[in-house]
């Protein structure tokens, strides 16, 4: 996918005070001391620094974003405030540069809808989480199919609606990545976006623990 319009939009917003989120994943995530956390689409780094405070010096937080302007703002803020347990990385969400089974918590706010290959993004979230690790993701889904003329339009994607998919497809993608169960923490009323109606929601799940077999049946340890 051509990311020029997405990068351009968020580079321009890097120094503005507007809210770019469609949810409040950080409120529900509850990071703990010593945990390794990741914010996908970390923007100006606000949630990364909040998690860094919660996990303390024995923990670490990664912010993943594609916009250089956002990354620069986040790094400067972290440096100014003296945070040493954070790192901001430029990367596509489809190829997160972190090891397998490395992370305790992944959060994201209104970012995954931008991704062209959402299945690959969810596969990556599953891959980097430790067994028993968790995600809390706020995003949007659509109530109607996005007209094809907009689905591949970079400007419409950057405006946070052309990449939306229906709820059933969104949840199937999460399950296919490997998350056996999930819960919807909150869900908004529908609202108009471009030529479709969308809903903001916050979804949470844990990566399953390793399993063993007893009497021919799979058992979680």
Coordinates of N, CA and C in Angstrom, one line a residue, residues 46-170:
X46 N 2.2 9.9 23.7 CA 1.5 10.1 25.0 C 1.3 8.8 25.7
X47 N 0.7 7.8 25.0 CA 0.4 6.6 25.7 C 1.6 5.8 26.0
X48 N 2.6 5.9 25.2 CA 3.9 5.2 25.5 C 4.5 5.7 26.8
X49 N 4.5 7.0 27.0 CA 5.1 7.5 28.2 C 4.2 7.2 29.4
X50 N 2.9 7.1 29.2 CA 2.0 6.7 30.4 C 2.3 5.3 30.7
X51 N 2.5 4.4 29.8 CA 2.9 3.0 30.1 C 4.3 2.9 30.6
X52 N 5.2 3.7 30.2 CA 6.6 3.7 30.7 C 6.6 4.1 32.2
X53 N 5.7 5.0 32.6 CA 5.6 5.4 34.0 C 5.1 4.2 34.8
X54 N 4.1 3.4 34.2 CA 3.5 2.3 34.9 C 4.4 1.1 35.0
X55 N 5.2 0.8 34.0 CA 6.0 -0.4 34.0 C 7.3 -0.1 34.8
X56 N 7.7 1.2 35.0 CA 8.9 1.5 35.8 C 10.2 1.1 35.1
X57 N 11.3 1.3 35.8 CA 12.6 1.1 35.2 C 12.9 -0.4 34.8
X58 N 12.2 -1.3 35.4 CA 12.4 -2.7 35.1 C 11.6 -3.2 33.9
X59 N 10.7 -2.3 33.4 CA 9.9 -2.6 32.2 C 10.4 -1.8 31.0
X60 N 9.7 -2.0 29.9 CA 10.1 -1.2 28.7 C 8.9 -1.1 27.7
X61 N 8.9 0.0 27.0 CA 7.8 0.3 26.1 C 8.3 0.7 24.7
X62 N 7.7 0.1 23.7 CA 8.0 0.4 22.3 C 6.9 1.2 21.7
X63 N 7.2 2.2 21.0 CA 6.2 2.9 20.2 C 6.5 2.7 18.7
X64 N 5.5 2.2 18.0 CA 5.6 1.9 16.6 C 4.8 2.9 15.8
X65 N 5.4 3.5 14.8 CA 4.7 4.5 14.0 C 5.4 4.6 12.6
X66 N 4.7 5.2 11.7 CA 5.2 5.3 10.3 C 5.6 6.7 10.0
X67 N 5.1 7.7 10.8 CA 5.3 9.1 10.5 C 6.5 9.7 11.2
X68 N 7.5 10.2 10.4 CA 8.7 10.7 11.0 C 8.4 11.9 12.0
X69 N 7.4 12.7 11.6 CA 7.1 13.8 12.4 C 6.6 13.4 13.8
X70 N 5.7 12.4 13.8 CA 5.2 11.9 15.1 C 6.4 11.3 15.9
X71 N 7.2 10.5 15.2 CA 8.3 9.9 15.9 C 9.3 10.9 16.5
X72 N 9.6 11.9 15.8 CA 10.5 13.0 16.3 C 9.9 13.7 17.5
X73 N 8.6 14.0 17.4 CA 8.0 14.6 18.5 C 8.0 13.7 19.8
X74 N 7.7 12.4 19.6 CA 7.7 11.5 20.7 C 9.1 11.3 21.3
X75 N 10.1 11.2 20.5 CA 11.5 11.1 21.0 C 11.9 12.3 21.8
X76 N 11.6 13.5 21.2 CA 12.0 14.7 21.9 C 11.3 14.8 23.2
X77 N 10.0 14.5 23.3 CA 9.3 14.5 24.6 C 9.9 13.6 25.6
X78 N 10.1 12.4 25.2 CA 10.7 11.4 26.1 C 12.1 11.8 26.6
X79 N 12.9 12.4 25.7 CA 14.2 12.9 26.1 C 14.1 14.1 27.1
X80 N 13.2 15.0 26.8 CA 13.0 16.1 27.7 C 12.5 15.7 29.1
X81 N 11.6 14.7 29.1 CA 11.1 14.3 30.4 C 11.9 13.2 31.1
X82 N 13.0 12.8 30.5 CA 13.9 11.9 31.1 C 13.5 10.4 31.1
X83 N 12.7 10.0 30.2 CA 12.3 8.6 30.1 C 13.4 7.8 29.4
X84 N 13.9 6.7 30.1 CA 15.0 5.9 29.5 C 14.5 4.5 29.1
X85 N 13.3 4.2 29.4 CA 12.7 2.9 29.2 C 11.7 2.8 28.0
X86 N 12.0 3.7 27.0 CA 11.2 3.7 25.8 C 12.0 3.7 24.6
X87 N 11.4 3.2 23.5 CA 12.1 3.3 22.2 C 11.0 3.5 21.1
X88 N 11.2 4.5 20.2 CA 10.2 4.7 19.2 C 10.8 4.3 17.8
X89 N 10.1 3.4 17.1 CA 10.6 2.7 16.0 C 9.7 3.0 14.8
X90 N 10.3 3.4 13.6 CA 9.5 3.5 12.4 C 9.4 2.2 11.7
X91 N 8.1 1.8 11.5 CA 7.8 0.5 10.9 C 6.4 0.4 10.4
X92 N 6.2 -0.4 9.4 CA 4.9 -0.8 9.0 C 4.3 -1.8 10.1
X93 N 3.1 -1.8 10.3 CA 2.5 -2.7 11.3 C 2.5 -4.2 10.8
X94 N 2.6 -4.4 9.5 CA 2.7 -5.7 8.9 C 4.0 -6.4 9.2
X95 N 5.0 -5.7 9.7 CA 6.3 -6.3 9.9 C 7.0 -5.6 11.1
X96 N 6.5 -6.0 12.3 CA 7.0 -5.3 13.5 C 8.3 -5.9 13.9
X97 N 9.3 -5.0 14.0 CA 10.7 -5.5 14.2 C 11.0 -5.8 15.7
X98 N 10.2 -6.8 16.2 CA 10.4 -7.3 17.6 C 10.4 -8.8 17.6
X99 N 11.1 -9.4 18.6 CA 11.2 -10.9 18.6 C 9.9 -11.6 18.9
X100 N 9.8 -12.8 18.5 CA 8.6 -13.7 18.9 C 8.5 -13.7 20.4
X101 N 7.3 -13.8 20.9 CA 7.0 -14.1 22.3 C 7.8 -13.2 23.3
X102 N 7.7 -11.9 22.9 CA 8.6 -10.9 23.6 C 7.8 -9.9 24.5
X103 N 6.5 -9.7 24.2 CA 5.7 -8.6 24.7 C 4.6 -9.1 25.6
X104 N 4.4 -8.3 26.7 CA 3.3 -8.6 27.7 C 2.0 -8.0 27.2
X105 N 2.1 -6.8 26.6 CA 0.9 -6.0 26.3 C 1.1 -5.2 25.0
X106 N 0.1 -5.3 24.2 CA 0.0 -4.5 22.9 C -1.3 -3.7 23.0
X107 N -1.1 -2.4 22.8 CA -2.3 -1.5 22.6 C -2.2 -0.8 21.3
X108 N -3.4 -0.3 20.9 CA -3.4 0.5 19.6 C -4.7 1.3 19.6
X109 N -4.7 2.5 19.1 CA -5.9 3.3 19.0 C -6.1 3.8 17.6
X110 N -7.1 3.3 16.9 CA -7.6 3.8 15.6 C -6.4 3.7 14.6
X111 N -5.7 2.6 14.5 CA -4.6 2.5 13.6 C -4.7 1.3 12.7
X112 N -5.2 0.2 13.2 CA -5.2 -1.0 12.4 C -6.1 -0.9 11.2
X113 N -7.1 0.0 11.2 CA -8.0 0.2 10.1 C -7.2 0.8 8.9
X114 N -6.1 1.4 9.1 CA -5.3 1.9 8.0 C -4.6 0.8 7.2
X115 N -4.3 -0.3 7.9 CA -3.5 -1.4 7.2 C -4.3 -2.0 6.1
X116 N -3.6 -2.2 5.0 CA -4.1 -2.9 3.8 C -4.3 -4.4 4.1
X117 N -3.3 -5.0 4.7 CA -3.4 -6.4 5.1 C -3.6 -6.6 6.6
X118 N -4.8 -6.5 7.0 CA -5.1 -6.5 8.4 C -4.8 -7.9 9.0
X119 N -4.9 -9.0 8.3 CA -4.6 -10.3 8.8 C -3.2 -10.4 9.2
X120 N -2.3 -9.8 8.4 CA -0.9 -9.8 8.7 C -0.6 -9.1 9.9
X121 N -1.3 -7.9 10.1 CA -1.1 -7.1 11.3 C -1.4 -7.9 12.6
X122 N -2.6 -8.6 12.5 CA -3.0 -9.4 13.7 C -2.1 -10.6 13.9
X123 N -1.6 -11.2 12.8 CA -0.7 -12.3 12.9 C 0.6 -11.8 13.7
X124 N 1.0 -10.5 13.4 CA 2.2 -10.0 14.0 C 1.9 -9.7 15.5
X125 N 0.7 -9.2 15.8 CA 0.4 -9.0 17.2 C 0.5 -10.3 18.0
X126 N -0.1 -11.4 17.4 CA 0.0 -12.7 18.0 C 1.4 -13.2 18.2
X127 N 2.2 -13.0 17.2 CA 3.6 -13.4 17.2 C 4.4 -12.8 18.3
X128 N 4.3 -11.5 18.4 CA 5.2 -10.8 19.4 C 4.7 -11.0 20.8
X129 N 3.5 -11.3 21.0 CA 3.0 -11.5 22.4 C 3.5 -12.7 23.0
X130 N 3.9 -12.7 24.3 CA 4.2 -13.9 25.1 C 3.0 -14.7 25.3
X131 N 3.1 -16.0 25.4 CA 1.9 -16.8 25.9 C 1.4 -16.2 27.1
X132 N 0.1 -16.0 27.2 CA -0.6 -15.3 28.3 C -0.5 -13.8 28.2
X133 N 0.2 -13.2 27.2 CA 0.2 -11.8 27.0 C -1.1 -11.3 26.4
X134 N -1.3 -10.0 26.4 CA -2.7 -9.5 26.1 C -2.6 -8.3 25.1
X135 N -3.7 -8.1 24.5 CA -3.8 -6.8 23.7 C -5.1 -6.1 24.1
X136 N -5.1 -4.8 24.0 CA -6.3 -4.0 24.1 C -6.2 -3.0 22.9
X137 N -7.1 -3.2 22.0 CA -7.1 -2.4 20.7 C -8.4 -1.7 20.6
X138 N -8.3 -0.4 20.3 CA -9.5 0.4 19.9 C -9.4 0.7 18.4
X139 N -10.5 0.5 17.7 CA -10.5 0.7 16.3 C -11.9 0.9 15.8
X140 N -12.1 0.9 14.5 CA -13.4 1.1 14.0 C -13.8 -0.1 13.1
X141 N -15.1 -0.3 12.9 CA -15.6 -1.2 11.9 C -16.7 -0.5 11.2
X142 N -17.0 -1.0 10.0 CA -18.1 -0.4 9.2 C -19.4 -1.1 9.2
X143 N -20.5 -0.4 9.0 CA -21.8 -1.1 9.0 C -22.1 -1.4 7.5
X144 N -21.5 -0.8 6.6 CA -21.7 -1.1 5.2 C -20.3 -1.4 4.5
X145 N -20.3 -2.1 3.5 CA -19.1 -2.3 2.7 C -18.6 -1.0 2.2
X146 N -17.3 -0.7 2.3 CA -16.8 0.5 1.7 C -16.8 0.4 0.2
X147 N -17.3 1.4 -0.5 CA -17.3 1.4 -2.0 C -15.9 1.2 -2.5
X148 N -15.8 0.3 -3.5 CA -14.5 -0.1 -4.0 C -13.6 1.1 -4.4
X149 N -14.3 2.1 -4.9 CA -13.5 3.3 -5.4 C -12.8 4.0 -4.3
X150 N -13.2 3.8 -3.0 CA -12.5 4.4 -1.9 C -11.6 3.5 -1.2
X151 N -11.8 2.2 -1.3 CA -11.1 1.3 -0.5 C -9.6 1.3 -0.8
X152 N -9.2 1.6 -2.0 CA -7.8 1.7 -2.3 C -7.3 3.2 -2.5
X153 N -8.1 4.1 -2.1 CA -7.8 5.5 -2.3 C -7.0 6.0 -1.1
X154 N -5.7 6.3 -1.3 CA -4.8 6.6 -0.1 C -5.3 7.8 0.7
X155 N -5.9 8.8 0.1 CA -6.4 9.9 0.9 C -7.6 9.5 1.8
X156 N -8.5 8.6 1.3 CA -9.6 8.2 2.1 C -9.1 7.2 3.2
X157 N -8.1 6.4 2.9 CA -7.6 5.5 3.9 C -7.0 6.4 5.1
X158 N -6.2 7.4 4.7 CA -5.6 8.3 5.7 C -6.6 9.0 6.6
X159 N -7.8 9.2 6.1 CA -8.9 9.8 6.8 C -9.6 8.9 7.8
X160 N -9.2 7.7 7.9 CA -9.7 6.7 8.9 C -11.0 6.1 8.6
X161 N -11.4 5.9 7.4 CA -12.7 5.2 7.1 C -12.6 4.3 6.0
X162 N -11.8 4.6 5.0 CA -11.8 3.7 3.8 C -11.2 2.3 4.0
X163 N -10.4 2.2 5.1 CA -9.9 0.9 5.4 C -10.7 0.1 6.3
X164 N -11.9 0.6 6.7 CA -12.7 -0.1 7.7 C -13.4 -1.4 7.0
X165 N -13.6 -2.4 7.8 CA -14.3 -3.6 7.4 C -15.4 -3.9 8.3
X166 N -16.3 -4.7 7.9 CA -17.5 -5.1 8.7 C -17.0 -5.8 10.0
X167 N -17.9 -5.8 11.0 CA -17.5 -6.3 12.3 C -17.2 -7.8 12.2
X168 N -18.1 -8.6 11.5 CA -17.8 -10.0 11.5 C -16.5 -10.4 10.8
X169 N -16.1 -9.6 9.8 CA -14.8 -9.9 9.2 C -13.7 -9.5 10.1
X170 N -13.8 -8.3 10.8 CA -12.8 -7.9 11.7 C -12.5 -9.0 12.8

